[in-house]
Tab-separated table of N, CA and C and ligand atoms in Angstrom:
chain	number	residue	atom	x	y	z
A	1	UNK	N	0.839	-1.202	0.000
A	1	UNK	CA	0.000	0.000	0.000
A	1	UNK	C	0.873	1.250	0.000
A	2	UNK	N	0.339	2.376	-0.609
A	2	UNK	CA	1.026	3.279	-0.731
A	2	UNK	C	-0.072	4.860	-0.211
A	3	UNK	N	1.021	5.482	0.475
A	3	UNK	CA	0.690	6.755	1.403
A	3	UNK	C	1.359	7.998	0.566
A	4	UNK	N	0.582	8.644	0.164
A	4	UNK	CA	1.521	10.027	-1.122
A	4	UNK	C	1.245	11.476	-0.035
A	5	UNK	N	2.266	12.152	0.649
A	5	UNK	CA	2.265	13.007	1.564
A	5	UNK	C	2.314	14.483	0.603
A	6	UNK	N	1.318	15.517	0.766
A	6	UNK	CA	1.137	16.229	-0.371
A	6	UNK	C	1.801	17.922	0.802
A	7	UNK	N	2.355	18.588	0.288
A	7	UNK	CA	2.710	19.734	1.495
A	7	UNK	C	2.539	21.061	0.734
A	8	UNK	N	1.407	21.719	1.331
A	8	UNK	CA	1.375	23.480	0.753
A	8	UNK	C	2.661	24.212	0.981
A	9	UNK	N	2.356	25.716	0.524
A	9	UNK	CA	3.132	26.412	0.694
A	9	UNK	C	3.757	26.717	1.167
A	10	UNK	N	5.134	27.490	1.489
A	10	UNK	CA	5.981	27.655	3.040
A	10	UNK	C	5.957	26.971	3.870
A	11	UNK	N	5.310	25.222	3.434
A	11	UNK	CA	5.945	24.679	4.958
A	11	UNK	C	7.185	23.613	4.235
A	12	UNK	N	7.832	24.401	3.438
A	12	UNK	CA	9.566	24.021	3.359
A	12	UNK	C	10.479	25.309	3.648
A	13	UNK	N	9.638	26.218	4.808
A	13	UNK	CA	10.147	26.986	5.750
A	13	UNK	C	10.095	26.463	6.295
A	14	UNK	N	9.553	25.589	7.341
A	14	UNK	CA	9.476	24.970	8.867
A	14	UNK	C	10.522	25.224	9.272
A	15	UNK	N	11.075	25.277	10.678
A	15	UNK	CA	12.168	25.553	11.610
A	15	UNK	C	12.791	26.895	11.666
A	16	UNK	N	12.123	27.933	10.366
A	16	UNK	CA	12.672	29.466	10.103
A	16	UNK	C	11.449	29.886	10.232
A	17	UNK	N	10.144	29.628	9.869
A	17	UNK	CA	8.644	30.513	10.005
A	17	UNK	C	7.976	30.385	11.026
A	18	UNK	N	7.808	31.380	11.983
A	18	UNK	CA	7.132	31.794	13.014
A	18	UNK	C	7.074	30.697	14.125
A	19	UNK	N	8.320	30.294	14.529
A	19	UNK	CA	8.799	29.215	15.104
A	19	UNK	C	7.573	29.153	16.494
A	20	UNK	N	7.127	30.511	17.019
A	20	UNK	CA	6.264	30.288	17.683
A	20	UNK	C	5.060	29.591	18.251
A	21	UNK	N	4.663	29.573	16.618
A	21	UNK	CA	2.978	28.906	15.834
A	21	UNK	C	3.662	27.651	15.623
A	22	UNK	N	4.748	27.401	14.529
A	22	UNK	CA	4.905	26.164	13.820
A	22	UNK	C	5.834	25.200	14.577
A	23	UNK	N	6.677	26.162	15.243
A	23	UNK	CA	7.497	25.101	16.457
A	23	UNK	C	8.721	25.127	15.622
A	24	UNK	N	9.920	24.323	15.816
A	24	UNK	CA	11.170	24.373	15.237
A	24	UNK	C	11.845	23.411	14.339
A	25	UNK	N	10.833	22.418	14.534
A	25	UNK	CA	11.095	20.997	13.383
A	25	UNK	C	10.997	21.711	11.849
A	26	UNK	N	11.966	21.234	11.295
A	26	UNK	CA	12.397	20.865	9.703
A	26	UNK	C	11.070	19.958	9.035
A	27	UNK	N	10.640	20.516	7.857
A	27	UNK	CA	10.148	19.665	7.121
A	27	UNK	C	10.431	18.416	6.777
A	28	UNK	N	12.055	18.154	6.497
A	28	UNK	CA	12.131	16.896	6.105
A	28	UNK	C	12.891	15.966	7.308
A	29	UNK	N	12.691	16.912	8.721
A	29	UNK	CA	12.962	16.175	9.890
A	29	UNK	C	11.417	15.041	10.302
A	30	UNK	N	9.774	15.893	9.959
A	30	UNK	CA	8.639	15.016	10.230
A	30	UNK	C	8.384	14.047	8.752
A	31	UNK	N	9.147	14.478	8.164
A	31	UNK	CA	9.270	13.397	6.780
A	31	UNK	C	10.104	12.508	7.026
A	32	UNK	N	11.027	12.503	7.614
A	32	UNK	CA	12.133	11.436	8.374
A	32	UNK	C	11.638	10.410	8.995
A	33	UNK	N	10.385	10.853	10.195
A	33	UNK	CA	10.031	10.243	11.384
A	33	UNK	C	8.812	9.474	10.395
A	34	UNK	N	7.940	10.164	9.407
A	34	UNK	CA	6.849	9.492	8.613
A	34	UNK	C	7.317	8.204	7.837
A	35	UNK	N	8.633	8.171	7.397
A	35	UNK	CA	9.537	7.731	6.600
A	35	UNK	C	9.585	6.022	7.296
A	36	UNK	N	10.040	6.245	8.692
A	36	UNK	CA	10.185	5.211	9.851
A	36	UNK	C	9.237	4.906	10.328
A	37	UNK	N	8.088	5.213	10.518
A	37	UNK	CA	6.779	4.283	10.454
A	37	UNK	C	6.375	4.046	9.585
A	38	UNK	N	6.405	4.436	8.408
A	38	UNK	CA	5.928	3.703	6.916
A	38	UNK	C	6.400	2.384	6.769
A	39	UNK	N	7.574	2.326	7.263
A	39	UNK	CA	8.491	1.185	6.919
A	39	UNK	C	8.210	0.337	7.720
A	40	UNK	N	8.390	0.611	9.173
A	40	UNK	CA	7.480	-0.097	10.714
A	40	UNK	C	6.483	-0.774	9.712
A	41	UNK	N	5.599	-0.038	9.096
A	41	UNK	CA	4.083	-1.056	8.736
A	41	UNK	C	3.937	-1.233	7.275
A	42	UNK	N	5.048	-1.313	6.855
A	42	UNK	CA	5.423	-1.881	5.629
A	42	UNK	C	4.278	-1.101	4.371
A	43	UNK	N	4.701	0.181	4.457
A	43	UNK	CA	3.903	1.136	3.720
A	43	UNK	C	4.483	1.907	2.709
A	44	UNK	N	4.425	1.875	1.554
A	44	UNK	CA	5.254	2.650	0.718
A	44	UNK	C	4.978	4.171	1.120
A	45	UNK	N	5.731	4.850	0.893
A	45	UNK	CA	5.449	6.827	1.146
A	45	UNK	C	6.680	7.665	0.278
A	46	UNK	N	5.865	8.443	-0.084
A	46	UNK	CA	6.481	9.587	-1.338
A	46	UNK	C	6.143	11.100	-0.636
A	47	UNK	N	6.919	11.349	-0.898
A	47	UNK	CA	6.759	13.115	-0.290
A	47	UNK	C	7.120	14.147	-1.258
A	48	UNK	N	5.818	14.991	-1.008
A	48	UNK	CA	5.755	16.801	-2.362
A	48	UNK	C	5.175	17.702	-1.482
A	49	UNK	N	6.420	18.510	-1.685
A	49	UNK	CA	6.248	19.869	-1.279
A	49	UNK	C	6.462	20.661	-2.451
A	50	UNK	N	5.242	21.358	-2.514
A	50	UNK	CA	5.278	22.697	-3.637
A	50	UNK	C	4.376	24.492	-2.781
A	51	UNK	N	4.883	25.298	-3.534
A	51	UNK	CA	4.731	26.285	-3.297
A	51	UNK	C	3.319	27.282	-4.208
A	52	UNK	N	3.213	26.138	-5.212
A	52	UNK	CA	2.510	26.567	-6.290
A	52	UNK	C	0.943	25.678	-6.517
A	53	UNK	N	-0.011	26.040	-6.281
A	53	UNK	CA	-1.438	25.431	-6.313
A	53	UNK	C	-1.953	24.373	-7.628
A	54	UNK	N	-1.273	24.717	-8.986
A	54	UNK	CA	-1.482	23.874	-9.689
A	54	UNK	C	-0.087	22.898	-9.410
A	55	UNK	N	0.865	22.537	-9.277
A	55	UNK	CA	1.429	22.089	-9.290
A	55	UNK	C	0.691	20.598	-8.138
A	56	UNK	N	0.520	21.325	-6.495
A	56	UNK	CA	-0.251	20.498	-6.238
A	56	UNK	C	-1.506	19.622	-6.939
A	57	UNK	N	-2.112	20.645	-7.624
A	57	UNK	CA	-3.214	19.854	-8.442
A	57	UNK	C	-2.621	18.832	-9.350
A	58	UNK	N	-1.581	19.266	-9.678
A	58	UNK	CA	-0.922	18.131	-10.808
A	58	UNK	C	-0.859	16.852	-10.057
A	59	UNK	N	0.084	17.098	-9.019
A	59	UNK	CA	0.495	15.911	-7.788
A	59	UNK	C	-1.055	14.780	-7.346
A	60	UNK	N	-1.852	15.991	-7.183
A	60	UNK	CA	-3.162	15.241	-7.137
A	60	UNK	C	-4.154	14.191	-7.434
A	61	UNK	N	-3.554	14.863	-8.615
A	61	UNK	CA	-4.166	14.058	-9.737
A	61	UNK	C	-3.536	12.659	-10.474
A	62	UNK	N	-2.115	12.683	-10.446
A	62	UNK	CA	-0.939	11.755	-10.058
A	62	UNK	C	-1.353	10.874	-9.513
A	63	UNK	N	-2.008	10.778	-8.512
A	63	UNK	CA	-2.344	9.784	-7.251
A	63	UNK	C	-3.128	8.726	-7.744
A	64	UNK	N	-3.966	9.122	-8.870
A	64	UNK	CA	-4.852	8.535	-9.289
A	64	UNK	C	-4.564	7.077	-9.908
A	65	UNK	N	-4.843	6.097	-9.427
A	65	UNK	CA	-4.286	4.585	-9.542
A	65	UNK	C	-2.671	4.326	-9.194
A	66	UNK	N	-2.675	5.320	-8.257
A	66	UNK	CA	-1.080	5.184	-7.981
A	66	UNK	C	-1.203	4.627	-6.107
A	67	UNK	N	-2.023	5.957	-5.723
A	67	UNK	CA	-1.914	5.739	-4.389
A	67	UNK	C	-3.011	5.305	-3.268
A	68	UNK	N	-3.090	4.547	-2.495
A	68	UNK	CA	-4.323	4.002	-1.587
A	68	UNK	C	-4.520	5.014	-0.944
A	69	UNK	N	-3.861	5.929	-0.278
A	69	UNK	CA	-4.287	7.564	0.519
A	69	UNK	C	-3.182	8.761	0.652
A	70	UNK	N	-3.960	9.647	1.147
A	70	UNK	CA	-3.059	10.906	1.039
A	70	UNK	C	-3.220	11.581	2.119
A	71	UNK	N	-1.569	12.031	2.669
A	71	UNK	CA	-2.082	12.965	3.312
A	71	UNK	C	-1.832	14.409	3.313
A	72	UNK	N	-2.483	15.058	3.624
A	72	UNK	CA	-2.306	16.529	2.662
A	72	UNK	C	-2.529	17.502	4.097
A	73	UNK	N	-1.124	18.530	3.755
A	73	UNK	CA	-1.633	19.941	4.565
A	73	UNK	C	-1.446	21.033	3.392
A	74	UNK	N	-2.490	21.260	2.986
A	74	UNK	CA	-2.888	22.270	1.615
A	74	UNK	C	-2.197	23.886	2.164
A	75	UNK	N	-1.753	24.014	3.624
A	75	UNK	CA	-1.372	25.137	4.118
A	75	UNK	C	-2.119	26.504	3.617
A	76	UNK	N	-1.832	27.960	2.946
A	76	UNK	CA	-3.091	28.486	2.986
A	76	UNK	C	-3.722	28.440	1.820
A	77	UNK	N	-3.557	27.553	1.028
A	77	UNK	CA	-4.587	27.255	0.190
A	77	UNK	C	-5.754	26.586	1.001
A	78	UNK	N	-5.287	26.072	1.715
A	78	UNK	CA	-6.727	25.248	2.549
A	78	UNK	C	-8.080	26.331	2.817
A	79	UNK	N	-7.809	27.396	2.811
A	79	UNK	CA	-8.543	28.834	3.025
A	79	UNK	C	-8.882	29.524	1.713
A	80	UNK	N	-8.600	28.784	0.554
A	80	UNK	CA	-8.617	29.439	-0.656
A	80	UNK	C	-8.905	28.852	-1.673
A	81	UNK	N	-8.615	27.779	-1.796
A	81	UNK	CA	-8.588	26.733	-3.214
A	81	UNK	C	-9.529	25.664	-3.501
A	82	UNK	N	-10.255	26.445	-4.157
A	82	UNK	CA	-11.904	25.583	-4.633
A	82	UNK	C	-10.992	24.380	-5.646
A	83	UNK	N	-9.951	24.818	-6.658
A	83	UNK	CA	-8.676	23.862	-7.337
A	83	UNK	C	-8.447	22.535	-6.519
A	84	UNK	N	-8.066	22.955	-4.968
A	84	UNK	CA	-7.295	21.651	-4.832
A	84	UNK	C	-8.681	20.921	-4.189
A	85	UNK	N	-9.558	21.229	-3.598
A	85	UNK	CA	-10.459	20.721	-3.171
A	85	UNK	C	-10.841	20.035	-4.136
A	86	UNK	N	-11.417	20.548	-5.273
A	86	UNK	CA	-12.319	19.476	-6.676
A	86	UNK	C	-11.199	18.484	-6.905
A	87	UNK	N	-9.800	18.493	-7.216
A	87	UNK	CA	-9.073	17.389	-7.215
A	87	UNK	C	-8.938	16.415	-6.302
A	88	UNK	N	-9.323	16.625	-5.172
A	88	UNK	CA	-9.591	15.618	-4.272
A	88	UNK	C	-10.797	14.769	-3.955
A	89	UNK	N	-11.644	15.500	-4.531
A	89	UNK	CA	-13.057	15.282	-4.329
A	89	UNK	C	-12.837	14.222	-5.706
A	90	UNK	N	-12.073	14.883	-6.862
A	90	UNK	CA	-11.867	13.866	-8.651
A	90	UNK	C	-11.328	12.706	-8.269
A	91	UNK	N	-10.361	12.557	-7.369
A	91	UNK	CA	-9.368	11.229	-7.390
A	91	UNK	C	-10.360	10.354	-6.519
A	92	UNK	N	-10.999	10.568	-5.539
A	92	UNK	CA	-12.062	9.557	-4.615
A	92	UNK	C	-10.446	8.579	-3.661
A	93	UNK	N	-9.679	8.964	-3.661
A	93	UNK	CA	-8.668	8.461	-2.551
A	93	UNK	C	-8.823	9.271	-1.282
A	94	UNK	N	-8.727	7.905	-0.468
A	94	UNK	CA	-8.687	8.464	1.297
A	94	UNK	C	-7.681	9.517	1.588
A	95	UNK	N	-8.435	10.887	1.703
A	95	UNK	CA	-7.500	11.938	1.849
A	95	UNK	C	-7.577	12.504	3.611
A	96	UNK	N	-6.489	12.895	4.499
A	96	UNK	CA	-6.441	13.418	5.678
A	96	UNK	C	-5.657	14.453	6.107
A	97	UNK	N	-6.206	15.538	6.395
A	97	UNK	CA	-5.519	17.070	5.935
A	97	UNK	C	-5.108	17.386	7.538
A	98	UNK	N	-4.312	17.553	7.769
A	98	UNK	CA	-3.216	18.133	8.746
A	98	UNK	C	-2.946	19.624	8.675
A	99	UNK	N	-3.024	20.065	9.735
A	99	UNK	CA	-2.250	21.573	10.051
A	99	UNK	C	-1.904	21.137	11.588
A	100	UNK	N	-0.753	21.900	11.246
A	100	UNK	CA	0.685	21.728	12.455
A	100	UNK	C	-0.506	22.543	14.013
A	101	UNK	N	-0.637	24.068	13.277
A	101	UNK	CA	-1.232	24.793	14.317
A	101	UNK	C	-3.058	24.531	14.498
A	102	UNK	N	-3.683	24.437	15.230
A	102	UNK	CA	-5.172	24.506	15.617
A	102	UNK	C	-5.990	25.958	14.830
A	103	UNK	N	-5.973	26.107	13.663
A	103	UNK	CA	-6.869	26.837	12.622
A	103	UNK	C	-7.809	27.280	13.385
A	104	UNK	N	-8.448	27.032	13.794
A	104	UNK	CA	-10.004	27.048	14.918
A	104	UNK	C	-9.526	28.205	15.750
A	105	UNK	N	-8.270	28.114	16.506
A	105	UNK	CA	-7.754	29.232	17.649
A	105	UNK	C	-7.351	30.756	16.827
A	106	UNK	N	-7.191	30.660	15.869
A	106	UNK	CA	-6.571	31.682	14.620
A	106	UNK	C	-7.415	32.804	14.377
A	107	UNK	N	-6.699	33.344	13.282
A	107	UNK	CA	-7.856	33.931	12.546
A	107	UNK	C	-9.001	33.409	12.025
A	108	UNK	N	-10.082	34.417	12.214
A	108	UNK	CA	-11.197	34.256	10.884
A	108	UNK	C	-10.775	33.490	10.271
A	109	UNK	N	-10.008	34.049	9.330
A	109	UNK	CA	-9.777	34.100	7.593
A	109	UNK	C	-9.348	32.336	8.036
A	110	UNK	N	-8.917	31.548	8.815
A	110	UNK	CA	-8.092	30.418	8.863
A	110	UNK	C	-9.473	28.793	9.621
A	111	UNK	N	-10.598	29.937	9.915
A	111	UNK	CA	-11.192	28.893	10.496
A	111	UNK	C	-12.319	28.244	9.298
A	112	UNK	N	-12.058	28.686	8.267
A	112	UNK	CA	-12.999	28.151	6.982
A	112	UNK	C	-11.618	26.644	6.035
A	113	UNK	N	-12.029	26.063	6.367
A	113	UNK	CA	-11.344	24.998	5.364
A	113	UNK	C	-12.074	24.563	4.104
A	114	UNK	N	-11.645	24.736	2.487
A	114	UNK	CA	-12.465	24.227	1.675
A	114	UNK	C	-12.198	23.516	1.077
A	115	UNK	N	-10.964	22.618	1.971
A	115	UNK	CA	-10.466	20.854	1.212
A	115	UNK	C	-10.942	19.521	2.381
A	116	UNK	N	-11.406	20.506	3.644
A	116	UNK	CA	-12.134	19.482	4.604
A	116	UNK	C	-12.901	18.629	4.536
A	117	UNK	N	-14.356	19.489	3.794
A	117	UNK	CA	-15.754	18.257	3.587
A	117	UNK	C	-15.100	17.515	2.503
A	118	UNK	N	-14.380	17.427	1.970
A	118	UNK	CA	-13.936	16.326	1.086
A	118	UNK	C	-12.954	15.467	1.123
A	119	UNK	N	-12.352	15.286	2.459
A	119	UNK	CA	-11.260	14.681	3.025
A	119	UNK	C	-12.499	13.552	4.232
A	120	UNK	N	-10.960	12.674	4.140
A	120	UNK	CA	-11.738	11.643	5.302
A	120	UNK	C	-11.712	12.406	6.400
A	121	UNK	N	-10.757	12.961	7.033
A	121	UNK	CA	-10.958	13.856	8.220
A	121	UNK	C	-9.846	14.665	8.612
A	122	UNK	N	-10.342	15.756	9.907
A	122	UNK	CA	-9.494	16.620	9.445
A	122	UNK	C	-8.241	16.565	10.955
A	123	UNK	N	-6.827	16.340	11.328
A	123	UNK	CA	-6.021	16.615	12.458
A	123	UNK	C	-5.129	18.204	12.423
A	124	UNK	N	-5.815	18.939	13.139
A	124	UNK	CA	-5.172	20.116	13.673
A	124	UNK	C	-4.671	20.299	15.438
A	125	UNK	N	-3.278	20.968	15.077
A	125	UNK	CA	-3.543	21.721	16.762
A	125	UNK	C	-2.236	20.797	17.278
A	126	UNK	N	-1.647	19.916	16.505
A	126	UNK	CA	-1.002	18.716	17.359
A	126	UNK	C	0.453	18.533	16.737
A	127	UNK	N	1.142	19.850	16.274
A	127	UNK	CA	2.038	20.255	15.628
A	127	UNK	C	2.986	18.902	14.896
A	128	UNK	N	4.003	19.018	14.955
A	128	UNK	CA	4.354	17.925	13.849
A	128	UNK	C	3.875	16.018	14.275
A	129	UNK	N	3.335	16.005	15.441
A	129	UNK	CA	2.391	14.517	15.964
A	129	UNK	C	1.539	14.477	14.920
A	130	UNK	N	0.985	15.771	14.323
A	130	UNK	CA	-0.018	15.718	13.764
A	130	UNK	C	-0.249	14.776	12.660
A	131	UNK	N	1.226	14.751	11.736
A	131	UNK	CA	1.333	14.016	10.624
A	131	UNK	C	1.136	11.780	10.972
A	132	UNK	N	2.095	12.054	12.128
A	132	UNK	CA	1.768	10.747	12.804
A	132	UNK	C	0.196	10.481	13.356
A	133	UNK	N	-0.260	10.817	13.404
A	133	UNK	CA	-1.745	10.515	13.858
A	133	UNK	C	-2.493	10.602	12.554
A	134	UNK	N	-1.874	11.101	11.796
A	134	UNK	CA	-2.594	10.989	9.767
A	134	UNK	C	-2.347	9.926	9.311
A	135	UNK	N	-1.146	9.591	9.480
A	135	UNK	CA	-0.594	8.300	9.288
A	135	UNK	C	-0.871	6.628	9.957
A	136	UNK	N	-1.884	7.465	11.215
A	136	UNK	CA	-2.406	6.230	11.644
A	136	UNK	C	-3.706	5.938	11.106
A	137	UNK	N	-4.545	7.473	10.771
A	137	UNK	CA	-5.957	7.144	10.570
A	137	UNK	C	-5.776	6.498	8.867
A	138	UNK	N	-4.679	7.172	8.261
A	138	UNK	CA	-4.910	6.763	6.525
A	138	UNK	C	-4.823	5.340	6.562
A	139	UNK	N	-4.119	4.681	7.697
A	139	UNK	CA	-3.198	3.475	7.454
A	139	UNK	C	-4.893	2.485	7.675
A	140	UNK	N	-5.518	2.738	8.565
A	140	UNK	CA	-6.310	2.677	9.087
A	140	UNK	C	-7.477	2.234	8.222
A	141	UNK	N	-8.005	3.125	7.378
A	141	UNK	CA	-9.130	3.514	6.460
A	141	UNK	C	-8.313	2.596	5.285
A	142	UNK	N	-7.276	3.020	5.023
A	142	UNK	CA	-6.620	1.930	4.150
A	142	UNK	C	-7.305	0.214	4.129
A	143	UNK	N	-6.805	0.177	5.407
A	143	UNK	CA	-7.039	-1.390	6.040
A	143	UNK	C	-8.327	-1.871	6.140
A	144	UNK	N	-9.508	-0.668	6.186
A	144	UNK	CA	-11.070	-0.586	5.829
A	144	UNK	C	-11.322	-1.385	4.390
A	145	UNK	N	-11.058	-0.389	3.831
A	145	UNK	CA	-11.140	-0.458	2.105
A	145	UNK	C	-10.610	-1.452	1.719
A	146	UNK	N	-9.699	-2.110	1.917
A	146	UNK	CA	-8.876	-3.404	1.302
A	146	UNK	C	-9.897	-4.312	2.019
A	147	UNK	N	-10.453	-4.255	3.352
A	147	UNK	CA	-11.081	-5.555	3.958
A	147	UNK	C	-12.421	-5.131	3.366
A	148	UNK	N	-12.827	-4.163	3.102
A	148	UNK	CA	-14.143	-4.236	2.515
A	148	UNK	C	-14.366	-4.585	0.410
A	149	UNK	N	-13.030	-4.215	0.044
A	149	UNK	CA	-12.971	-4.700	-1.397
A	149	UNK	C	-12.945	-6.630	-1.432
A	150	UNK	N	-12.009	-7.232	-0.541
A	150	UNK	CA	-11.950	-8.639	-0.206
A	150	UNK	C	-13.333	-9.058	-0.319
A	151	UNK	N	-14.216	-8.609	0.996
A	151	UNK	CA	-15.510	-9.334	0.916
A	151	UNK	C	-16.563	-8.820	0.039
A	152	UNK	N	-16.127	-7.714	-0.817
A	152	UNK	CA	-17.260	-7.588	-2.049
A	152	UNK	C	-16.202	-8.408	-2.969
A	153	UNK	N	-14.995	-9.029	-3.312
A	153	UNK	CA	-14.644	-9.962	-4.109
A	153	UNK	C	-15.444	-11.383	-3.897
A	154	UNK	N	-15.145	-11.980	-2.310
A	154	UNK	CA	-15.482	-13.499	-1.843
A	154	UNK	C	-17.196	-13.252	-1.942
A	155	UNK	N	-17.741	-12.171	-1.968
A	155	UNK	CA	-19.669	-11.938	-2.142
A	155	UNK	C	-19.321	-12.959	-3.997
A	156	UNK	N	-18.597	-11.761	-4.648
A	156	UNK	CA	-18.879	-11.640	-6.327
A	156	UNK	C	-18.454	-13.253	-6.556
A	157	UNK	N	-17.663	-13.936	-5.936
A	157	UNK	CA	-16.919	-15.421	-6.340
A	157	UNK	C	-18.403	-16.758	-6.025
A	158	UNK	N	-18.873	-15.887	-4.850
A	158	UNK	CA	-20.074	-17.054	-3.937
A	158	UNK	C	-20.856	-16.982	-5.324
A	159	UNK	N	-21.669	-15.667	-5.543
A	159	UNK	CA	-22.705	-15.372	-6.522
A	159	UNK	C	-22.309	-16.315	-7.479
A	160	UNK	N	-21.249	-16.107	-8.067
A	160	UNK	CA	-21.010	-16.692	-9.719
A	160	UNK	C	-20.832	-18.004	-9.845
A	161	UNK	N	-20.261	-19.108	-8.165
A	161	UNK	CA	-20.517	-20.133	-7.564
A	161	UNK	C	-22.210	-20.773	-8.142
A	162	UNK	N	-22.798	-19.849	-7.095
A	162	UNK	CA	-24.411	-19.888	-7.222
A	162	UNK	C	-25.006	-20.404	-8.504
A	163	UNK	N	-24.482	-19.468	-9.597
A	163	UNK	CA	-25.126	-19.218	-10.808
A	163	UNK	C	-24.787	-20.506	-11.441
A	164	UNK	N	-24.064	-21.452	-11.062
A	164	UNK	CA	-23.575	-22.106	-12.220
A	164	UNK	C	-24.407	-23.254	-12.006
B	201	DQA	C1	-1.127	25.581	8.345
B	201	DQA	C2	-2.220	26.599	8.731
B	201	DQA	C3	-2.506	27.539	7.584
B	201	DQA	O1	-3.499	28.485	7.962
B	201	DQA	C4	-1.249	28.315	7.205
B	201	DQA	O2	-1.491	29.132	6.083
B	201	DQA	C5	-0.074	27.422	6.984
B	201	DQA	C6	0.131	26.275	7.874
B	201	DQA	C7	-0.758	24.680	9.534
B	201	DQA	O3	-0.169	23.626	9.281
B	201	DQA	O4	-1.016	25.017	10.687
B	201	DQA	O5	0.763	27.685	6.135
B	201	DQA	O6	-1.630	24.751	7.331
């Protein structure tokens, strides 16, 4: 199974931007630690960071027969991008959107998400844990979907059993 980690804007600042809010970890220090539980549970994982909204959309769309889930912090596109939302909503892969900081405590402008209702669900507030607890629910919903494709296979094998 494969986990495709999708990263908005400026967070390949991490450890230089507003160390306050975001804390002091490196981007490719919680890509390190994602890296080592992927492997723990024998999970393939790819990591994109872009700065640019179609580019994500490109990545998005990529996924499509590539990857079993995603996890995505759209950063402030998440507040803006009707784009990346419809691409997520297009691919129908288990998507779980992360922000480092609790959006909700913020600004206004930060408590509207419009890649949420179309994600399996949403982890804020729990700074770079956050990605690890994405990584448990995708792994998770993953393990749903594969046990629920199995028994609509062993249903489709009984039926055609039946028929003969
Ligand atoms: C963020 C929250 C967004 O509002 C902000 O624009 C970011 C980071 C977070 O992870 O807390 O860049 O997605």
């Amino acid at each position: 199974m494969k986990v495709v980690v999708i990263q908005g804007p400026n967070l390949n600042m991490l450890g230089i931007r507003e160390q306050s809010i975001y804390g002091p970890m490196k981007l490719e220090d919680i890509h390190a630690q994602m890296q080592g539980f992927a492997t723990q549970n024998g999970i393939e994982i790819e990591f994109f960071q872009s700065n640019l909204e179609g580019e994500i959309v490109d990545r998005l769309q990529e996924c499509l027969g590539d990857a079993d889930g995603i996890i995505i912090n759209p950063a402030a596109y998440t507040h803006t991008s009707i784009a990346i939302r419809d691409a997520i909503a297009a691919i129908q892969i288990p998507t779980v959107e992360v922000h480092l900081s609790n959006i909700h405590q913020r600004e206004t402008f930060r408590h509207t998400s419009l890649t949420a209702p179309v994600c399996a669900g949403q982890i804020v507030g729990f700074g770079p844990f956050g990605y690890h607890l994405a990584m448990m629910a995708v792994i998770q919903i993953m393990n749903e979907v594969q046990a629920l494709r199995e028994a609509q296979q062993g249903q489709r094998a009984q039926q055609a059993l039946k028929a003969k």
